[in-house]
Amino acid sequence: CWEERTGATIGGPLIGTTNLWDDQNYNNSTTSPNGTALFVELYGTRNEWMISPPIDLGSASGPNYRLKYNALIIPWTGSALVTSMSEDKSVTVLISTDNGATWSESNILKVYNNQNIPNSNYNGGLPEVINLQNYSGVVRFAFLAKSATTIGDFRFYIDNFVVEPIPDCAEITGVTVSDLTKNSAKISFTELYPVPVNGVHYEVRTS
């Protein structure tokens, strides 16, 4: 089962068995195709940990695994695009390599803050794919939500959390199309890691 704790620092003591992480309709919408998702309000004083069950990544000899999920932040009220999370607010994604006994800043996987805002520019939330090839054995993941002031009030969501073997054919994410003309278009996507040995192959279809 997932576990709830509170703790102000990474590596410090974690206490309690409940906190302000909860489930809610994704994007605060009863019609969202995502249904319900993990949710926390970023407002006031928050030091909220949500910790996954133990997950076995197998031996160091493989196969390699990856973590996938969607992240989204929206205002507590209204539908304005979030362009600032306020300097005191963040959500940090971590991995513990000793089944949750300890947590370390050296094992931070991702941080959402003013420099990395998963706002509603992303349809369905920001899709994240994190390579776990440097990890093996039994691990746990955690989402740490922090806030220190009442400046800014936000809903933060995590959805579609899954740990799975890395597929032989890498998925393309973050695809955008620009500079469209009758005969050309510019297509961009999130850089793949690790870089495919044989590069990226594509085909063009007319229907």
PDB file of C-alpha atoms in Angstrom, residues 42 69-74 82-87 89-93 108-122 125-130 143 154 156-158 190:
ATOM      1  CA  LEU A  42      -0.014  23.492  -2.442  1.00  0.00           C
ATOM      2  CA  TYR A  69       3.429   9.160 -14.828  1.00  0.00           C
ATOM      3  CA  ASN A  70       1.595  12.377 -15.676  1.00  0.00           C
ATOM      4  CA  ALA A  71       1.977  15.571 -13.626  1.00  0.00           C
ATOM      5  CA  LEU A  72      -0.322  18.602 -13.702  1.00  0.00           C
ATOM      6  CA  ILE A  73      -0.741  21.839 -11.753  1.00  0.00           C
ATOM      7  CA  ILE A  74      -3.784  24.126 -11.948  1.00  0.00           C
ATOM      8  CA  VAL A  82      -0.128  28.538 -14.008  1.00  0.00           C
ATOM      9  CA  THR A  83       3.020  30.454 -14.942  1.00  0.00           C
ATOM     10  CA  SER A  84       4.464  30.701 -11.422  1.00  0.00           C
ATOM     11  CA  MET A  85       4.288  28.174  -8.581  1.00  0.00           C
ATOM     12  CA  SER A  86       5.640  30.792  -6.110  1.00  0.00           C
ATOM     13  CA  GLU A  87       9.213  30.411  -4.879  1.00  0.00           C
ATOM     14  CA  LYS A  89       6.315  25.652  -3.522  1.00  0.00           C
ATOM     15  CA  SER A  90       7.609  22.451  -5.104  1.00  0.00           C
ATOM     16  CA  VAL A  91       6.936  18.767  -5.648  1.00  0.00           C
ATOM     17  CA  THR A  92       9.966  16.464  -5.622  1.00  0.00           C
ATOM     18  CA  VAL A  93      10.090  12.895  -6.953  1.00  0.00           C
ATOM     19  CA  ILE A 108      16.084  12.936  -6.515  1.00  0.00           C
ATOM     20  CA  LEU A 109      14.566  11.985  -9.862  1.00  0.00           C
ATOM     21  CA  LYS A 110      12.607  15.140 -10.712  1.00  0.00           C
ATOM     22  CA  VAL A 111      11.646  18.506  -9.182  1.00  0.00           C
ATOM     23  CA  TYR A 112       8.622  20.618 -10.118  1.00  0.00           C
ATOM     24  CA  ASN A 113       8.993  24.302  -9.240  1.00  0.00           C
ATOM     25  CA  ASN A 114       9.134  27.666 -10.991  1.00  0.00           C
ATOM     26  CA  GLN A 115      11.750  26.296 -13.377  1.00  0.00           C
ATOM     27  CA  ASN A 116       9.660  23.230 -14.274  1.00  0.00           C
ATOM     28  CA  ILE A 117       5.916  23.870 -14.195  1.00  0.00           C
ATOM     29  CA  PRO A 118       3.663  21.033 -15.462  1.00  0.00           C
ATOM     30  CA  ASN A 119       0.817  23.394 -16.364  1.00  0.00           C
ATOM     31  CA  SER A 120      -2.241  22.858 -18.515  1.00  0.00           C
ATOM     32  CA  ASN A 121      -0.288  23.651 -21.693  1.00  0.00           C
ATOM     33  CA  TYR A 122       0.170  19.875 -21.653  1.00  0.00           C
ATOM     34  CA  GLY A 125      -0.729  16.736 -17.934  1.00  0.00           C
ATOM     35  CA  LEU A 126       3.017  16.610 -18.518  1.00  0.00           C
ATOM     36  CA  PRO A 127       3.987  13.023 -19.465  1.00  0.00           C
ATOM     37  CA  GLU A 128       7.160  12.007 -17.646  1.00  0.00           C
ATOM     38  CA  VAL A 129       9.388   9.053 -18.478  1.00  0.00           C
ATOM     39  CA  ILE A 130      12.328   8.531 -16.096  1.00  0.00           C
ATOM     40  CA  PHE A 143       6.365  12.436  -3.983  1.00  0.00           C
ATOM     41  CA  PHE A 154      -2.694  25.301  -6.412  1.00  0.00           C
ATOM     42  CA  PHE A 156      -1.141  19.370  -8.022  1.00  0.00           C
ATOM     43  CA  TYR A 157      -1.929  15.989  -9.603  1.00  0.00           C
ATOM     44  CA  ILE A 158      -0.014  12.771 -10.270  1.00  0.00           C
ATOM     45  CA  THR A 190      11.598  15.208 -26.121  1.00  0.00           C
TER      46      THR A 190
END
